[in-house]
Tab-separated table of C-alpha atoms in Angstrom:
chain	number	residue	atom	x	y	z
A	226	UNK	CA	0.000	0.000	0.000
A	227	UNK	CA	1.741	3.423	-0.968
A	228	UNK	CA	1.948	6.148	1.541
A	229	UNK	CA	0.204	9.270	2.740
A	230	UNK	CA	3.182	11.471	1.266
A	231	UNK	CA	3.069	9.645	-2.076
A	232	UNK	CA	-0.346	10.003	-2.136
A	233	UNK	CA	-0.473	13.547	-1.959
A	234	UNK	CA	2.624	14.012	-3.783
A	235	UNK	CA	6.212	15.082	-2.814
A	236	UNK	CA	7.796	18.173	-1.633
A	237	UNK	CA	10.491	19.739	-3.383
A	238	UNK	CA	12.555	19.756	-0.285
A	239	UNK	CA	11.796	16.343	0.005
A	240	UNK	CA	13.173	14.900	-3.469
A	241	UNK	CA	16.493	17.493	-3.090
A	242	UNK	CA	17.325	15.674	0.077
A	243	UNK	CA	17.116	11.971	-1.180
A	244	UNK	CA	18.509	12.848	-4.242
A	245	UNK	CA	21.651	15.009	-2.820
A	246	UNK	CA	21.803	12.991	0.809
A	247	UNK	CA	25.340	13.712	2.200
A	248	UNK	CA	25.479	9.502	2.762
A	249	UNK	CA	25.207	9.186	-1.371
A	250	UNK	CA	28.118	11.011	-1.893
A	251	UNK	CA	30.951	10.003	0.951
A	252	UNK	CA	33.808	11.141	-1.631
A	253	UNK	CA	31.867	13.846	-2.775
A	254	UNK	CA	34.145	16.671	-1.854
A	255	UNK	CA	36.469	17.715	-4.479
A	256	UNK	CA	36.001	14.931	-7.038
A	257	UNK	CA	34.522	16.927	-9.699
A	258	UNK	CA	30.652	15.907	-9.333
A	259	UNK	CA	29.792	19.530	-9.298
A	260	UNK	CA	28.077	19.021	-5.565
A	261	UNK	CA	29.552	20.049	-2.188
A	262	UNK	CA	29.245	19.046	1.392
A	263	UNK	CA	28.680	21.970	3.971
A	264	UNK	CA	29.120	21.752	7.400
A	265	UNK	CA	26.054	23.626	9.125
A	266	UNK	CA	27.069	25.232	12.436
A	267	UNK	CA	25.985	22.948	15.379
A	268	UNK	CA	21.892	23.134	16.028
A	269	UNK	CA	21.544	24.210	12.486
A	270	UNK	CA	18.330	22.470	11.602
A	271	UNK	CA	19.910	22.039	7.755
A	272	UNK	CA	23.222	20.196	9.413
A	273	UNK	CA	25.405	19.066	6.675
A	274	UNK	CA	23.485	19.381	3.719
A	275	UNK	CA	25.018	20.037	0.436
A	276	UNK	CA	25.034	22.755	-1.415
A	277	UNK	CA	23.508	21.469	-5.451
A	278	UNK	CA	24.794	21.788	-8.444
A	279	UNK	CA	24.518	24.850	-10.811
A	280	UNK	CA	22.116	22.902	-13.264
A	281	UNK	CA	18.968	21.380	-11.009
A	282	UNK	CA	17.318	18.681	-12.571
A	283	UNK	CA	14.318	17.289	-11.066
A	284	UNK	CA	12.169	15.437	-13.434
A	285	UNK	CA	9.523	13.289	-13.174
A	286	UNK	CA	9.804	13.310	-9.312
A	287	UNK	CA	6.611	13.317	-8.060
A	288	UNK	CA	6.493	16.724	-6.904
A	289	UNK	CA	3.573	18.566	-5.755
A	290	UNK	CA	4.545	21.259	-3.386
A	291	UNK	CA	7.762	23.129	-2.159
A	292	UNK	CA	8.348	22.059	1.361
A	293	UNK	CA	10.086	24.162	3.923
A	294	UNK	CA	11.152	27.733	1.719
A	295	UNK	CA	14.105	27.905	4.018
A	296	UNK	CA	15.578	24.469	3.023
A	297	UNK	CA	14.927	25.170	-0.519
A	298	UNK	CA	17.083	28.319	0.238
A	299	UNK	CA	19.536	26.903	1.875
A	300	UNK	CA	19.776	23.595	-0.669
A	301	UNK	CA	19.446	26.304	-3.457
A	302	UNK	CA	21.844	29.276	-3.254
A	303	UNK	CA	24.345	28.683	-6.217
A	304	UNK	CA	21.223	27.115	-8.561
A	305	UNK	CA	21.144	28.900	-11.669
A	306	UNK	CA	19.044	26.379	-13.892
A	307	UNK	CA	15.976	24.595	-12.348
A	308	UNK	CA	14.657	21.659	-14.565
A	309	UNK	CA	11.083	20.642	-12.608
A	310	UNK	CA	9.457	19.196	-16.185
A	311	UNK	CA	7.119	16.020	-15.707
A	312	UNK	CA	6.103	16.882	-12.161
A	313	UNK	CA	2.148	16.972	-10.617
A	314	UNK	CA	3.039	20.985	-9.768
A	315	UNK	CA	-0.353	22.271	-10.081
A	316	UNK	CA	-0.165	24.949	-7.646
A	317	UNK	CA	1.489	29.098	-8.838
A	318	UNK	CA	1.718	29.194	-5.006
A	319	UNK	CA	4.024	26.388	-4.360
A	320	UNK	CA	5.674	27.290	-7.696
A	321	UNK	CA	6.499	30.486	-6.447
A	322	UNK	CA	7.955	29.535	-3.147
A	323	UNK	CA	10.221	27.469	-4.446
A	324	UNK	CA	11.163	30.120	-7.567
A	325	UNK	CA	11.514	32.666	-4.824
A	326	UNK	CA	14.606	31.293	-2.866
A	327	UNK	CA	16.194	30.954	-5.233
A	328	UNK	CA	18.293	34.017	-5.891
A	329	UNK	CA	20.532	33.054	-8.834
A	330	UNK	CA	17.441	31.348	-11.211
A	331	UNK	CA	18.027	31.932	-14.826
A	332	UNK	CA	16.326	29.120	-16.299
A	333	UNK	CA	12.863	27.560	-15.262
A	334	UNK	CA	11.373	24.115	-16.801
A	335	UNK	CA	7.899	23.687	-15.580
A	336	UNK	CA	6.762	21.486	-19.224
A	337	UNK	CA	4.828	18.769	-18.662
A	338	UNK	CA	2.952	20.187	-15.359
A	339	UNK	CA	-0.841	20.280	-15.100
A	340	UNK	CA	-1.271	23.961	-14.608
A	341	UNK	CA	-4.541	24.122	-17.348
A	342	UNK	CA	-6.694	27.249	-16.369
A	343	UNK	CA	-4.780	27.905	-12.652
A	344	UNK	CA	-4.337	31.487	-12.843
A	345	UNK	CA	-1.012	33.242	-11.555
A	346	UNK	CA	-1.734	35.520	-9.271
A	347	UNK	CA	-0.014	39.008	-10.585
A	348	UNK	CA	1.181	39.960	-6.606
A	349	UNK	CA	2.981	36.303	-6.677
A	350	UNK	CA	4.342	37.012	-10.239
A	351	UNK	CA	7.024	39.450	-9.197
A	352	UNK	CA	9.380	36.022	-7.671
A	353	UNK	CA	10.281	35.676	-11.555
A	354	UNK	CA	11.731	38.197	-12.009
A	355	UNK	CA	15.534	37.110	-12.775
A	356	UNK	CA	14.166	34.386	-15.042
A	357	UNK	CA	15.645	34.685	-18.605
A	358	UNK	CA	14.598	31.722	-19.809
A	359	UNK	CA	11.116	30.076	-19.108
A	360	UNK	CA	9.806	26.893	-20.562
A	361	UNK	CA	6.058	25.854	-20.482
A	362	UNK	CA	5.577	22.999	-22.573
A	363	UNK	CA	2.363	21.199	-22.712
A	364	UNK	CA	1.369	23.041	-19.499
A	365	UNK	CA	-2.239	24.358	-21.306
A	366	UNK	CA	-1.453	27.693	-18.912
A	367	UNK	CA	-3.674	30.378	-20.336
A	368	UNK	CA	-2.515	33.395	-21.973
A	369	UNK	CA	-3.130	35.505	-18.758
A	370	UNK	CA	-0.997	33.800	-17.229
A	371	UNK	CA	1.772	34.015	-19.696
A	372	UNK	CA	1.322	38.126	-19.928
A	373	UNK	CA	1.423	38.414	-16.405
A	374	UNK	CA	4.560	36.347	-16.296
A	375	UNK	CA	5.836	38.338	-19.007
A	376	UNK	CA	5.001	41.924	-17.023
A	377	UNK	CA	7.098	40.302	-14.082
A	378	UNK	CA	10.062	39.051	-15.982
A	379	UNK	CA	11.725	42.298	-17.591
A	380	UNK	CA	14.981	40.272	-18.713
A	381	UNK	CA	13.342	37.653	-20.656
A	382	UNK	CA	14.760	36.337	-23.332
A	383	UNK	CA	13.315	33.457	-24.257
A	384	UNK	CA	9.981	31.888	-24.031
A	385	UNK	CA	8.391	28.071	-25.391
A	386	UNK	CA	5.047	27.802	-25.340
A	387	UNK	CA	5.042	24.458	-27.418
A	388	UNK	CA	1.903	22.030	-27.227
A	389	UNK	CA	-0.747	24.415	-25.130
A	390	UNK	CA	-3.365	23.468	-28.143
A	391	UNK	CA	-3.613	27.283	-28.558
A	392	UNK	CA	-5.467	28.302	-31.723
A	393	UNK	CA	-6.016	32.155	-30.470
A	394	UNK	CA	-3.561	34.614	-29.311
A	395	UNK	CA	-5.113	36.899	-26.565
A	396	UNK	CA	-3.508	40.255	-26.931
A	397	UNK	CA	-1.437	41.524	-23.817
A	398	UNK	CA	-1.478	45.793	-23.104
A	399	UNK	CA	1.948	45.736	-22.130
A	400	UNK	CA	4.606	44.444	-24.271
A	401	UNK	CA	7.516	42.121	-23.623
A	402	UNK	CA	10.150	44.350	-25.477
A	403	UNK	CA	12.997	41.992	-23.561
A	404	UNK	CA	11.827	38.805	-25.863
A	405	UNK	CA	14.126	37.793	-28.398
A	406	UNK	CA	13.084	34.172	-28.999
A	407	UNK	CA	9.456	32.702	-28.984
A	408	UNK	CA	8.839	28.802	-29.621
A	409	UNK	CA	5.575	27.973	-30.255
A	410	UNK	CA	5.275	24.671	-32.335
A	411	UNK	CA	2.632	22.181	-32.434
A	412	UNK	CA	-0.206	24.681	-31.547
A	413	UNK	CA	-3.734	24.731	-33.519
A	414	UNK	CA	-2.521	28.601	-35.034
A	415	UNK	CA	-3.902	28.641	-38.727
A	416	UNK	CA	-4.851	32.345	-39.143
A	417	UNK	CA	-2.246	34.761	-39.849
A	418	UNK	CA	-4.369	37.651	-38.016
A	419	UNK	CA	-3.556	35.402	-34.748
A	420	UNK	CA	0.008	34.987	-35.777
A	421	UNK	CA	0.730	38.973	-36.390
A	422	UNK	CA	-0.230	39.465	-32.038
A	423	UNK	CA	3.439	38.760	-31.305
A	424	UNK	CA	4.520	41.638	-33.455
A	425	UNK	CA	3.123	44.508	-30.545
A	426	UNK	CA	3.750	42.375	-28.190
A	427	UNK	CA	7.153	41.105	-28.396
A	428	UNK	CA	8.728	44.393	-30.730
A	429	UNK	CA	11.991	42.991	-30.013
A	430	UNK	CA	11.663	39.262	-31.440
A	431	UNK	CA	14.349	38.054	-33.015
A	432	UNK	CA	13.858	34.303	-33.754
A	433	UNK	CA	10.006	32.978	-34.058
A	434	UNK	CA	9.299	29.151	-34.397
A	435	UNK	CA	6.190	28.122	-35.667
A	436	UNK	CA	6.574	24.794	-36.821
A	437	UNK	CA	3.918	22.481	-37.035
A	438	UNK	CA	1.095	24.681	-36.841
A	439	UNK	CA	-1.508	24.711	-39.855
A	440	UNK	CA	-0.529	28.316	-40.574
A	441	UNK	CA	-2.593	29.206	-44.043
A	442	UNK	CA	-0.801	32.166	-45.488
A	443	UNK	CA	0.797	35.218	-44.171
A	444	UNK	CA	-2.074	37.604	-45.266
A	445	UNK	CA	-1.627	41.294	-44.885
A	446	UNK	CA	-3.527	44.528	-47.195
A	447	UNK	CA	-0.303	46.036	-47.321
A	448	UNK	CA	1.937	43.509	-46.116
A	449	UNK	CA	5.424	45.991	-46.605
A	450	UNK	CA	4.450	48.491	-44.727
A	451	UNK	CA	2.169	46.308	-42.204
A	452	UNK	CA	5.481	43.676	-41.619
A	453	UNK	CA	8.209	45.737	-41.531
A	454	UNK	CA	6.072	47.657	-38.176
A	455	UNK	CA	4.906	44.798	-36.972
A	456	UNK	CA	8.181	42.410	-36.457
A	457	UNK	CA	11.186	44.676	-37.388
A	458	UNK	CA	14.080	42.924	-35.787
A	459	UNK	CA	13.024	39.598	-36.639
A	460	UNK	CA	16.068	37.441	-37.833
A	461	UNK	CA	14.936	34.181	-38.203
A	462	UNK	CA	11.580	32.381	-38.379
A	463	UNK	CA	10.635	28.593	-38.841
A	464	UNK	CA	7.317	27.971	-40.929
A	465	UNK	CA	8.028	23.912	-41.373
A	466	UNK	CA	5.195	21.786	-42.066
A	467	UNK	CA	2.782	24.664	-42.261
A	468	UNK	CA	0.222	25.264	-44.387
A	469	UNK	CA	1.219	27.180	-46.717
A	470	UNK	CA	0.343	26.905	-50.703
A	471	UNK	CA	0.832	29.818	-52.128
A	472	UNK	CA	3.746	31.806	-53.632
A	473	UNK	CA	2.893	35.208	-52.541
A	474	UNK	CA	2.890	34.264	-48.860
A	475	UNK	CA	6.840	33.235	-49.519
A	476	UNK	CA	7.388	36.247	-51.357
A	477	UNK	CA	5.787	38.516	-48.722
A	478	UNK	CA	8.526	37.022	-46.270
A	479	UNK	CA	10.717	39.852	-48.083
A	480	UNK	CA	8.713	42.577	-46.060
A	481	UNK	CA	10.648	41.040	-42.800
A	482	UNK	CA	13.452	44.311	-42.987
A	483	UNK	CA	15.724	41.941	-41.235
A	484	UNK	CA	14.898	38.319	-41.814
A	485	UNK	CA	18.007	36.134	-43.267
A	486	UNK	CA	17.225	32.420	-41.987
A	487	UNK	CA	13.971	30.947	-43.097
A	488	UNK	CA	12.854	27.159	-42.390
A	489	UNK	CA	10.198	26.134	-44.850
A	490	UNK	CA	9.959	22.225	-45.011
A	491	UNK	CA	6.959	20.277	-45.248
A	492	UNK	CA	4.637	22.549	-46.552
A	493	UNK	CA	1.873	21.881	-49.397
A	494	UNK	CA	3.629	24.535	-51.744
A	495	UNK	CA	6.473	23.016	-52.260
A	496	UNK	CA	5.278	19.363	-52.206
A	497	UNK	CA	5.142	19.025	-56.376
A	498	UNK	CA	8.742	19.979	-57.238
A	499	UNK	CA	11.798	17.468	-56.847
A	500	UNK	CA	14.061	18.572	-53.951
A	501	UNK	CA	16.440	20.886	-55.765
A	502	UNK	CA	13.455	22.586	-57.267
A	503	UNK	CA	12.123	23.141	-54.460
A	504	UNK	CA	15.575	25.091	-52.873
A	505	UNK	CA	16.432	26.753	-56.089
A	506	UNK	CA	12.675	28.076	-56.566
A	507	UNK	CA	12.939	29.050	-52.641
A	508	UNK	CA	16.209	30.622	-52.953
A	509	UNK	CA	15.591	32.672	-55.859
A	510	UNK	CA	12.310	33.986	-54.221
A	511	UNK	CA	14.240	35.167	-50.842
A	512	UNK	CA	17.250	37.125	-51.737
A	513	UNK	CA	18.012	38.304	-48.357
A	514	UNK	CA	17.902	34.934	-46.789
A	515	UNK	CA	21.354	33.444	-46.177
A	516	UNK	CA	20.235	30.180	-44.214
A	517	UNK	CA	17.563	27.953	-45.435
A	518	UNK	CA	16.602	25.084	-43.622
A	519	UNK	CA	19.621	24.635	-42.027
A	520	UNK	CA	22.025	25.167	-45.046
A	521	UNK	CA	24.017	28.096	-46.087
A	522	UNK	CA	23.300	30.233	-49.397
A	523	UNK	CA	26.708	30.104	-51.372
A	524	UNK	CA	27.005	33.057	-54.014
A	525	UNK	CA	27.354	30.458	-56.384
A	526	UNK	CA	24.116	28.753	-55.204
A	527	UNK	CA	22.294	31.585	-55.780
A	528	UNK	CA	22.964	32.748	-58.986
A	529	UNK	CA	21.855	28.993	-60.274
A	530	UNK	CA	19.173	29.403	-58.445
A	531	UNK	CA	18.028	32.751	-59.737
A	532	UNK	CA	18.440	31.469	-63.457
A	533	UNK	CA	16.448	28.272	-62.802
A	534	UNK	CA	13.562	30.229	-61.847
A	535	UNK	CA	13.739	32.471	-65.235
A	536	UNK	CA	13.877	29.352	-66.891
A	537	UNK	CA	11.594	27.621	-64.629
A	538	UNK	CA	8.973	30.456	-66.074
A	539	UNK	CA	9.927	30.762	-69.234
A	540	UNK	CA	6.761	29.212	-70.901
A	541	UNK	CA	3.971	30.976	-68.648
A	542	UNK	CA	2.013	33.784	-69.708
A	543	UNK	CA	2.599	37.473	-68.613
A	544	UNK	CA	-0.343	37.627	-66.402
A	545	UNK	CA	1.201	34.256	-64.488
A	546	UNK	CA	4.594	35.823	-63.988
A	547	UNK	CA	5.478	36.348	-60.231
A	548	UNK	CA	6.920	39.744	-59.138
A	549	UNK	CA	10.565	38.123	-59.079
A	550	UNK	CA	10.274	37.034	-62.341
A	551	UNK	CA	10.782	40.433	-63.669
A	552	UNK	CA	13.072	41.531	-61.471
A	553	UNK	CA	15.918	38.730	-62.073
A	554	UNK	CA	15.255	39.554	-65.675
A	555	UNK	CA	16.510	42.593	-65.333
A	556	UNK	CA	19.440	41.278	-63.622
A	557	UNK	CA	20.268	38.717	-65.894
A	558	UNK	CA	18.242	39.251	-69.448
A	559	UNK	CA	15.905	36.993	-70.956
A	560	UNK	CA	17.655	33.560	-70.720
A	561	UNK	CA	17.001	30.418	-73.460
A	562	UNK	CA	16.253	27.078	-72.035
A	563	UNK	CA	18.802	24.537	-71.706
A	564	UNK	CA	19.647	22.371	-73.938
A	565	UNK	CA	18.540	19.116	-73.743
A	566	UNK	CA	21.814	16.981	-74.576
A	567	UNK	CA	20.412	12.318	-73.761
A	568	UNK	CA	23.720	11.224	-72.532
A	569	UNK	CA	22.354	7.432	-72.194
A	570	UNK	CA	23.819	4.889	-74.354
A	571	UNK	CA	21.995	3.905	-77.495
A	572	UNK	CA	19.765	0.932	-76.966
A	573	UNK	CA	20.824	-1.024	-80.523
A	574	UNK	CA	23.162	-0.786	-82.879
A	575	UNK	CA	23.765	-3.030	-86.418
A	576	UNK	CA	26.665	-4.255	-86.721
A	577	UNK	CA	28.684	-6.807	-89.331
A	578	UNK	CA	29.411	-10.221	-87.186
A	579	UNK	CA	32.291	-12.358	-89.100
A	580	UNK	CA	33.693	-15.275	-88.479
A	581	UNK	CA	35.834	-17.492	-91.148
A	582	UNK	CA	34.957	-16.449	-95.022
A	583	UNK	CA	31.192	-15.105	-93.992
A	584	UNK	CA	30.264	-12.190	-92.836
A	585	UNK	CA	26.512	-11.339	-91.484
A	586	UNK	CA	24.760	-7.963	-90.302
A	587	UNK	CA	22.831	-8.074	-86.855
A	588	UNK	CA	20.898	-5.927	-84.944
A	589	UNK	CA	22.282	-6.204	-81.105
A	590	UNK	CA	20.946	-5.476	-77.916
A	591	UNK	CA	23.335	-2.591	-76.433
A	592	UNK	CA	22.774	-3.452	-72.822
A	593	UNK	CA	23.473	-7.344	-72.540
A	594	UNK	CA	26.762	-8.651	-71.863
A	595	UNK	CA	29.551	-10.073	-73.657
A	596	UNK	CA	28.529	-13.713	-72.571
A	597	UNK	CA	24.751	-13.007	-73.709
A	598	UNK	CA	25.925	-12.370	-77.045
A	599	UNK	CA	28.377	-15.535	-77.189
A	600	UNK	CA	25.230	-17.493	-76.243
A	601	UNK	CA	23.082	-15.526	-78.873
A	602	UNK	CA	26.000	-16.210	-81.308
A	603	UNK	CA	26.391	-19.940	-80.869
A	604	UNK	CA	23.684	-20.855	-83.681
A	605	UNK	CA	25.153	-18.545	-86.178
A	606	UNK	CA	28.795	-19.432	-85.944
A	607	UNK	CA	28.237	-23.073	-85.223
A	608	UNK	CA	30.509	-22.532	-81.871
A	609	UNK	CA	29.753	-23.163	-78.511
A	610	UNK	CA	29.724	-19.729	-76.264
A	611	UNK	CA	32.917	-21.146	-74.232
A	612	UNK	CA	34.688	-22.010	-77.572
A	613	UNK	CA	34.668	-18.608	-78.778
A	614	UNK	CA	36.868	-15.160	-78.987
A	615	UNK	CA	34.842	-12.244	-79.835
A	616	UNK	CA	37.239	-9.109	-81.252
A	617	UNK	CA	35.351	-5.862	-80.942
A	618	UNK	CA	36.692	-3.675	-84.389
A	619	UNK	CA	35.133	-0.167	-84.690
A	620	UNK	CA	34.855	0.878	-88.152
A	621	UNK	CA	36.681	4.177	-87.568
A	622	UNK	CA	39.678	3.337	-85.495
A	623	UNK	CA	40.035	-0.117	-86.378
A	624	UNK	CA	42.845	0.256	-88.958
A	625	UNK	CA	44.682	2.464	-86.126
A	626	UNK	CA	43.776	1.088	-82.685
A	627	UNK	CA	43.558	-2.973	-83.997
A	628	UNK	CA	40.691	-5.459	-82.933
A	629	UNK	CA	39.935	-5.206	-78.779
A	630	UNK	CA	39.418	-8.613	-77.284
A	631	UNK	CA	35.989	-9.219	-75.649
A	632	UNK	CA	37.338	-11.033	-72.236
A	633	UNK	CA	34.908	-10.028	-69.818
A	634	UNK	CA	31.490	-12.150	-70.214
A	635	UNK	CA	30.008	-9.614	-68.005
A	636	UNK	CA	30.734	-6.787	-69.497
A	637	UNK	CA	27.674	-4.814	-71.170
A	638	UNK	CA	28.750	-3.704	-74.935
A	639	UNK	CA	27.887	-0.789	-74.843
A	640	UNK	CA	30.561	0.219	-72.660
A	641	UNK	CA	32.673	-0.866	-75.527
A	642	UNK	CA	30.879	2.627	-77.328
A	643	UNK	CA	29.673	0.257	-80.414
A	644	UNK	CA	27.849	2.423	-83.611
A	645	UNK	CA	26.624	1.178	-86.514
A	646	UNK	CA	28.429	-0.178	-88.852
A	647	UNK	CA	31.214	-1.444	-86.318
A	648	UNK	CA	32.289	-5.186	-87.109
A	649	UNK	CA	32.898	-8.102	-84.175
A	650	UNK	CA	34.865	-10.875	-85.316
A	651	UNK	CA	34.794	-14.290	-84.328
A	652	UNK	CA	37.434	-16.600	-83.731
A	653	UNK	CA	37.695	-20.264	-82.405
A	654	UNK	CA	39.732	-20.644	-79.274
A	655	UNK	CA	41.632	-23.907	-80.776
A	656	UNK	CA	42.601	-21.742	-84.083
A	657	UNK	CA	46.274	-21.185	-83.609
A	658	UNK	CA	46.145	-18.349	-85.916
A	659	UNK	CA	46.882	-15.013	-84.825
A	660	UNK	CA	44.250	-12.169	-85.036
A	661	UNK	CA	46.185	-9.734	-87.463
A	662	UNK	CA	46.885	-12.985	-89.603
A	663	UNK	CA	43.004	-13.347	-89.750
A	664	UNK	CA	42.694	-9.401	-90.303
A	665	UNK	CA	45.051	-9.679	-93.256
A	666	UNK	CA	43.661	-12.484	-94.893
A	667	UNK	CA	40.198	-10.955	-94.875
């Protein structure tokens, strides 16, 4: 039968102590495990204790509630990243307690913790305010509570609000202007007029990460002037496996004054064209971008990019032409399609088969082998295929080069680079005569 405490859950103080017990760790002092003992004063109600590690992680503990705020301060002092992800913390009171003793916290990890519709008090909000980082993954908090976090936190810097099934973005009066990075993925965002919220409220965002929403289109009546106001530091967004099918909404991506990474995989636009289509027809449309999915933009990249997508337009009609079109045009002129050169081997050829005092055209199969065409041969020439020499003699080098013996049997002939009108000669391997006897004779 489980207990009372694991019932109701475990205290932070609780799994710090079992985890970081002096009697785990007799050698712990100076051996490089990043934890150290300290000797309390006598009476001290926190007697040797140790002091944790820089990097706290606690996940998938158990834990409900804080414990006893001066053990967490005392346990706590040098902690500068809390990891508390996977826990049954569903309480911004006992949250806070914990948060609040601990002087040093940079980054916070509460992913994974049923805190769906628990509002944070704004009085209790102010304990966050050193947090830089702040992850709330699949936490379903509600967007109150992430703008009053964001009112307490005035060095934030990063935020990751992944898997909260939001598809609405509730507007906050004060902006974050600290925010330079905002994760949202997996989310139920589709509308662009959601999307364009972060642009007031975070006017300092520098990276946004959208992946894995259904995002339709980035829709705006003058999307220039609208996107350059609305994000105008932004450096870097992701837009993977999104929905979007159009052209214009990549082209519009030019209105970002200071965008030069994009990540566009996995979305229905791009799902017709053959890989390098798809990055040369991306490239050319994004001149400023220098990173796409992960892969640097060489010079040289570019410029085959940008004439691929003349070419790749050449045969649509005015009114069809994108924007770009024109304007690469005018960098390079009106470009002629490649040509198109079939380097694959011919699939026949007729050549003149002789062997003795006859001689005999055939059509032959390019691609089948040496031995094939001994076996093919054996009626003809009365020979069996292992009692034969085949001499390859093409009809414009043969007087200079001499016949080339055919010694492989799985060689393909048309490696040999046979054309009509090129002779193979056929010779008995018991004839003692030589080949240039046989040549000369003929």
């Amino acid at each position: 039968m489980e207990s009372s405490d694991e019932e109701e859950g475990r205290t932070f103080v609780q799994v710090v102590s079992e985890k970081y017990n002096p009697e785990n760790f007799p050698y712990c002092r100076g051996n490089g495990m990043g934890v150290v003992v300290v000797s309390r004063p006598q009476g001290s109600p926190i007697k040797d204790r140790l002091n944790l590690p820089s990097v706290l992680v606690l996940d998938g503990c158990g834990i409900s509630k804080a414990g006893d705020k001066a053990e967490v301060a005392t346990f706590c002092a040098h902690v500068v990243e809390l990891d508390l992800s996977h826990n049954q913390l569903q309480d911004w009171g006992e949250i806070c307690t914990i948060v609040s003793n601990i002087p040093n916290l940079d980054f916070l990890n509460l992913s994974m913790n049923p805190l769906s519709g628990i509002e944070l008090e704004p009085g209790l909000a102010e304990v966050f305010s050193r947090v830089r980082r702040l992850v709330l993954i699949n936490t379903r908090v509600t967007w109150d509570t992430v703008h009053t976090l964001t009112r307490q936190t005035p060095e934030l810097e990063e935020l990751f609000l992944c898997l909260n099934d939001y598809d609405q973005v509730a507007e906050s009066p004060v902006p974050c202007p600290s925010l330079r990075l905002l994760q949202i993925t997996d989310n139920q965002l589709q509308e662009w007029s959601e999307v364009r919220k972060f642009g007031p409220m975070y006017p300092c965002l520098d990276t946004l990460v959208l992946s894995n929403n259904r995002l339709s289109s980035v829709e705006e009546d003058t999307p220039q002037d609208t996107l350059q106001r609305l994000f105008p530091n932004l450096r870097s967004i992701n837009l993977n496996n999104s929905g979007l099918n159009r052209w214009e909404d990549i082209e519009r991506l030019n209105f970002f004054p200071k965008l030069e990474e994009a990540r566009l995989m996995g979305i229905p636009l791009l799902q017709p064209y053959t890989n390098k289509e798809r990055r040369s027809l991306t490239v050319a449309q994004l001149p400023s971008v220098t990173v796409l999915n992960g892969s640097v933009v060489t010079e040289g990249e570019r410029e085959d990019a940008e004439r691929f997508f003349i070419r790749h337009y050449l045969d649509c009609s005015e009114e069809m032409l994108p924007q770009r079109y024109h304007v690469l045009v005018s960098k390079y002129g009106q470009l002629a399609p490649l040509a198109e050169v079939d380097l694959r081997p011919p699939c026949t050829a007729t050549l003149e088969v002789r062997w003795g005092e006859r001689t005999e055209a055939l059509s032959l199969r390019l691609e089948q082998t040496v031995g094939e065409l001994k076996k093919e041969l054996r009626v003809l020439v009365g020979l069996p295929a292992n009692g034969m020499r085949l001499y390859y003699i093409a009809r414009e080098l043969g007087s200079a080069l001499g016949p080339e013996e055919m010694k492989y049997s799985s060689r393909a002939l048309h490696s040999y680079m046979i054309q009509d009108g090129d002779e193979i000669l056929v010779v008995p391997k018991t004839k003692s005569r030589t080949i240039s006897s046989t040549s000369s004779d003929s």
